Tab-separated table of C-alpha atoms and ligand atoms in Angstrom:
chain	number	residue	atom	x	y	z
U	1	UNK	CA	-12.961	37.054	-48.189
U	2	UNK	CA	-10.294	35.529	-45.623
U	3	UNK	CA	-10.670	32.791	-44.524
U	4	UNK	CA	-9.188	31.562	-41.078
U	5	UNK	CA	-7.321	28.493	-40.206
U	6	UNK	CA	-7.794	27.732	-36.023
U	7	UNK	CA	-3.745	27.584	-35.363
U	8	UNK	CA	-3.799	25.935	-31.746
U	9	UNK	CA	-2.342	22.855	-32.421
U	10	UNK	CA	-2.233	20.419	-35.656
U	11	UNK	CA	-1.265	20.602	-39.353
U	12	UNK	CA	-2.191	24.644	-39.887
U	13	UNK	CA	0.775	25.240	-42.264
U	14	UNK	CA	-0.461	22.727	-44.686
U	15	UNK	CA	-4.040	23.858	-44.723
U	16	UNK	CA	-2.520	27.572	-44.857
U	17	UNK	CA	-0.883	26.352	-47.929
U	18	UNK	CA	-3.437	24.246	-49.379
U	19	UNK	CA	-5.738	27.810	-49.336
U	20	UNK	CA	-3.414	29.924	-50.801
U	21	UNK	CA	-2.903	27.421	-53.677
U	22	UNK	CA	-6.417	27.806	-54.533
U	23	UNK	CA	-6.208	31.833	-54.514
U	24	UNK	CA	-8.029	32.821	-50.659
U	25	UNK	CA	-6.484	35.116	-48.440
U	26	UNK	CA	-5.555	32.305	-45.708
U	27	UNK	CA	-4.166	33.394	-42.047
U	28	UNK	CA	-3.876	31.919	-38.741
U	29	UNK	CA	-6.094	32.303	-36.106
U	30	UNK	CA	-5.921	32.314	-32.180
U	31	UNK	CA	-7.390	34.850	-30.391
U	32	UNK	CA	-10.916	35.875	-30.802
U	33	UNK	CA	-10.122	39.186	-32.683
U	34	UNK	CA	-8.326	37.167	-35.068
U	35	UNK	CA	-11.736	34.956	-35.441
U	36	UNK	CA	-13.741	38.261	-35.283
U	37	UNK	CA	-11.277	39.216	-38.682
U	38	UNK	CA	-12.160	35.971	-40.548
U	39	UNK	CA	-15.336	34.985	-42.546
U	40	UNK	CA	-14.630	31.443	-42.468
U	41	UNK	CA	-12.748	28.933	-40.347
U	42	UNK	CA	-10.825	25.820	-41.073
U	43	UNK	CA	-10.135	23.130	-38.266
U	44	UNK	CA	-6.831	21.251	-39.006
U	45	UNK	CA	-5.862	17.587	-38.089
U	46	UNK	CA	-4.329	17.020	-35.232
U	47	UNK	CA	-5.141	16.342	-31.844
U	48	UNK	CA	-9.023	16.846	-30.306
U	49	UNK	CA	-8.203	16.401	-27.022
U	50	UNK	CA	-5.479	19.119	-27.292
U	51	UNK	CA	-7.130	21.504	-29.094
U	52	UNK	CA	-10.293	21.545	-27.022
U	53	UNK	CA	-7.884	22.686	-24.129
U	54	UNK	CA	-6.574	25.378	-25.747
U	55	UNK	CA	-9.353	26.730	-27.098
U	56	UNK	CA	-10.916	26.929	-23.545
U	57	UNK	CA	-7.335	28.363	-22.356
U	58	UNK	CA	-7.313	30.626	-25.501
U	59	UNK	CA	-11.016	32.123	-24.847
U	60	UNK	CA	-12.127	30.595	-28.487
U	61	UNK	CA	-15.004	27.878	-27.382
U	62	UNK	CA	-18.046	30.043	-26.574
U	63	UNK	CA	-16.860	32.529	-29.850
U	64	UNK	CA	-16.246	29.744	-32.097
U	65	UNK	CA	-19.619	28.200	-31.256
U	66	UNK	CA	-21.232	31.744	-31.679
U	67	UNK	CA	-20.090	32.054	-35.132
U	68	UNK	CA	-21.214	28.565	-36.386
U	69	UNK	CA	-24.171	29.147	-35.417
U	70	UNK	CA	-24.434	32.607	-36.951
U	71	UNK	CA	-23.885	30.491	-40.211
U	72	UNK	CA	-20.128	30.792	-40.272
U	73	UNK	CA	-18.698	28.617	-42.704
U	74	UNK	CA	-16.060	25.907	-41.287
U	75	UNK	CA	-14.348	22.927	-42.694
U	76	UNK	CA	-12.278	20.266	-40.329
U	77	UNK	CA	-10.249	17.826	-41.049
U	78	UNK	CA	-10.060	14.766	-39.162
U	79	UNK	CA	-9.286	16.259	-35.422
U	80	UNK	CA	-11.216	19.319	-36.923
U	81	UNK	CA	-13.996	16.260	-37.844
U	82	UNK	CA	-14.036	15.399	-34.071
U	83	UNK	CA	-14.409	19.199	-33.084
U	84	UNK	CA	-17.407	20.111	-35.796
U	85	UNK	CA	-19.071	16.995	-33.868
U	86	UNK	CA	-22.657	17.151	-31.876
U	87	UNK	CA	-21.368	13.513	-30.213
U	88	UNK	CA	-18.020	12.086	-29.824
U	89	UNK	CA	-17.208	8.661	-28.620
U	90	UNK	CA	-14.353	7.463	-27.307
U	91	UNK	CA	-13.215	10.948	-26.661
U	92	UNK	CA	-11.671	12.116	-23.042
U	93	UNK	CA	-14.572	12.824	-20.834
U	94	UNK	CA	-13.991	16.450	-20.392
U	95	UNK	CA	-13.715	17.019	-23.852
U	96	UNK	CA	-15.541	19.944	-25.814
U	97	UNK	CA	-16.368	20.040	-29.042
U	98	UNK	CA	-17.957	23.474	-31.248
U	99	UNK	CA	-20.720	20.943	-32.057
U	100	UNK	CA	-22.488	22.284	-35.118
U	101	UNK	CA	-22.423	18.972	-37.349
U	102	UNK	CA	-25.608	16.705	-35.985
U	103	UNK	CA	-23.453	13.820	-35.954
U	104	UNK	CA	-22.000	10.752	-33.878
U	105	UNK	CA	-18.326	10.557	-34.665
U	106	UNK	CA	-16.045	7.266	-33.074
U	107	UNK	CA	-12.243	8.706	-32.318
U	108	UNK	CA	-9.593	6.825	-33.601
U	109	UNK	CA	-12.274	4.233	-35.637
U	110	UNK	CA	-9.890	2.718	-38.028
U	111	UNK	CA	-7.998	0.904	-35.110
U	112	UNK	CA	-5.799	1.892	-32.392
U	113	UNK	CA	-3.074	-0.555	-33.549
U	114	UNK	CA	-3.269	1.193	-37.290
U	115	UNK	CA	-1.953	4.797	-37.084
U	116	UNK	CA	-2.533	5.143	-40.513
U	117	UNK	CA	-3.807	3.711	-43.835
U	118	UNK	CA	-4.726	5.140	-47.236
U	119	UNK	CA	-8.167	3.934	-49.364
U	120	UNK	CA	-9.663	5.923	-52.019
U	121	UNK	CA	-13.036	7.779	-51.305
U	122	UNK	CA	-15.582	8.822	-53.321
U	123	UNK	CA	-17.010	12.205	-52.451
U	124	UNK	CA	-20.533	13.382	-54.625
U	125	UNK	CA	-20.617	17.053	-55.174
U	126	UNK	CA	-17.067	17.048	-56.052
U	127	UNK	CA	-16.250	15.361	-59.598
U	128	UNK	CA	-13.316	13.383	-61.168
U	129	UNK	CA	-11.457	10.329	-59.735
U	130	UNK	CA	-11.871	9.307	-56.068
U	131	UNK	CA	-9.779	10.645	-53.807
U	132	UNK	CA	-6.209	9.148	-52.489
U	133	UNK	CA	-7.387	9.439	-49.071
U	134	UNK	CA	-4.773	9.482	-45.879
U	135	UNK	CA	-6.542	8.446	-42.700
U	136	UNK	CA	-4.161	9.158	-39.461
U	137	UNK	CA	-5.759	8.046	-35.696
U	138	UNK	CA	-8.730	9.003	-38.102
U	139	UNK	CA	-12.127	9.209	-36.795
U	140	UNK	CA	-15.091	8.227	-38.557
U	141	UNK	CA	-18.963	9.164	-38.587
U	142	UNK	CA	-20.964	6.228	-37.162
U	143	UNK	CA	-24.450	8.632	-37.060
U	144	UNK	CA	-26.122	11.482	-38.635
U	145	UNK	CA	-28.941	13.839	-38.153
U	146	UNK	CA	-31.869	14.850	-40.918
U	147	UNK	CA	-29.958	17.970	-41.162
U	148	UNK	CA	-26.657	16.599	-42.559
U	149	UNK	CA	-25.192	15.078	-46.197
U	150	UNK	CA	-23.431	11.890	-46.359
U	151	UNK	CA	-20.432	13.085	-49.207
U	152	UNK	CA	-18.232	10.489	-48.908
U	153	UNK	CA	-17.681	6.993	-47.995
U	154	UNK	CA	-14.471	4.622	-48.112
U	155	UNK	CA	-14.967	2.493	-51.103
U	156	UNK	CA	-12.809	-0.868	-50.653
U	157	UNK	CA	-10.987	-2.697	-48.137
U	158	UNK	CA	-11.635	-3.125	-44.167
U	159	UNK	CA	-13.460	-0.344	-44.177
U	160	UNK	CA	-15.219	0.295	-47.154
U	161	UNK	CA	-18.667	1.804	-46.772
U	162	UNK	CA	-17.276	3.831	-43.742
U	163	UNK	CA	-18.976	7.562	-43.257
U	164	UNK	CA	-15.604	10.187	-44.245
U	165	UNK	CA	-16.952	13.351	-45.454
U	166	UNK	CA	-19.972	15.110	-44.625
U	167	UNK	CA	-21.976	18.355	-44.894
U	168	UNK	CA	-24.679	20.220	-43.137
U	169	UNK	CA	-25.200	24.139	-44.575
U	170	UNK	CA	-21.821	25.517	-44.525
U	171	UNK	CA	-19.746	23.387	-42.523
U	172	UNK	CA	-18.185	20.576	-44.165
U	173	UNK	CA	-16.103	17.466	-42.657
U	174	UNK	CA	-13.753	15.342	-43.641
U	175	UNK	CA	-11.909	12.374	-41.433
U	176	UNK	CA	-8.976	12.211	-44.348
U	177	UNK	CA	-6.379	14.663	-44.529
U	178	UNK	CA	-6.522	16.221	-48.083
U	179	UNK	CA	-3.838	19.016	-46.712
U	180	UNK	CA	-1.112	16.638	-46.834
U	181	UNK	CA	-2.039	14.893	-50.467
U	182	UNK	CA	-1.990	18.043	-52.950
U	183	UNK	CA	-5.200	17.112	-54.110
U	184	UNK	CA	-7.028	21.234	-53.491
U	185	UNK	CA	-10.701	19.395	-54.603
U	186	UNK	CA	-12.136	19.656	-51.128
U	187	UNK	CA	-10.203	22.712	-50.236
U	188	UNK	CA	-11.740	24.861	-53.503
U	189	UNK	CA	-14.878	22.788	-52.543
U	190	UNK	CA	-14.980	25.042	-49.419
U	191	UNK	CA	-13.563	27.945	-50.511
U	192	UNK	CA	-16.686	27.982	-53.073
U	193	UNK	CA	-19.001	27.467	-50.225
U	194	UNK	CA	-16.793	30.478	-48.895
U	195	UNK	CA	-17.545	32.705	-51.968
U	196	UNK	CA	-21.629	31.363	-52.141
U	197	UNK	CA	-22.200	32.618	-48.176
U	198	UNK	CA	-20.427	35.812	-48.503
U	199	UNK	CA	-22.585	36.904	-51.696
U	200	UNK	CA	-25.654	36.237	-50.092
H	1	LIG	N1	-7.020	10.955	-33.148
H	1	LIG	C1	-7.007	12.387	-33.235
H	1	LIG	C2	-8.019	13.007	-32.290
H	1	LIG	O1	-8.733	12.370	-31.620
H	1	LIG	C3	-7.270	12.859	-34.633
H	1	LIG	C4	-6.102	12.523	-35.523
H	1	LIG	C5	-5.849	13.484	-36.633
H	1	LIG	O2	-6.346	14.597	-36.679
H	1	LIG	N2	-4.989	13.085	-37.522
H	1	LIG	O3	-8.107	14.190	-32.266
């Protein structure tokens, strides 16, 4: 089982890391025999707008979208959020997305002003305290199709009761960045949904 973290642009060392902590076979991918190698992709944070440019310059749209919907599993984080979108607003006009999630997602929700904030999120499926939750330039997930789970909401302050984490079949989204917190709950979250596809 190796799982594949899309190294265009954004926080891939830390979701490299975060993998290998809980016991996959983690390596970077960009180029589409690197994604052919893989059985699973992870979509860091970062930048949307950025990596939807290089992964038309890098040749990995089209393939990326072929695999997701050959039931590839994926997970994004925040950018990777935006990317795993059906609808983004207040993206750049000319941006792409590997769709897959049936979902509206707002860029940069939380306020422009407000590069950051942490609030603690409660995610069902996974058990145990909520989680510490970092939010940078975060998007969050204003609509969602029949297809897709709700997991997790903000639960206090300004935006409490805010859409963060979401799930439809094997691709799972969060607009936090648990990569940069040490908490590996959502990461062995996805690594299980990992292990459950490939044994089918
Ligand atoms: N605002 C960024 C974007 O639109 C996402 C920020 C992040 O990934 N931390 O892609």
């Amino acid at each position: 089982m190796n799982i594949g973290v899309l190294a265009l642009q954004g926080d891939v060392r830390e979701h490299l890391s975060a993998l290998a902590e809980c016991d996959a076979l983690a390596r970077p991918v960009r180029r589409p025999e690197e994604l052919d190698a893989v059985d699973a992709l992870v979509i860091p944070g970062g930048e949307s707008t950025t990596m939807s440019n290089l992964a038309i310059t890098f040749g990995l749209l089209e393939p990326i979208r072929k695999r997701i919907a050959g039931g590839m599993p994926v997970y994004g984080s925040c950018a990777g959020m935006i990317m795993l979108a059906t609808t983004v607003l207040d993206g750049r006009p000319d941006q792409e997305s590997f769709a897959g999630i049936d979902m509206t997602v707002r860029r940069n929700a939380f306020g422009r002003q407000v590069d950051s904030f942490e609030a603690d999120v409660a995610i069902d499926d996974i058990p145990g305290d909520d989680f510490h939750a970092v939010f940078i330039r975060a998007p969050w997930v204003e609509e969602v199709g029949a297809e897709v789970s709700v997991l997790g909401h903000v639960t206090s302050g300004p935006a409490a009761g805010r859409i963060v984490a979401v799930r439809q079949g094997n691709l799972l989204a969060t607009a936090f960045h648990p990569e940069l917190t040490g908490d590996l709950r959502v990461h062995r979250y996805f690594v299980e949904i990992v292990r459950q596809s490939s044994a089918r």
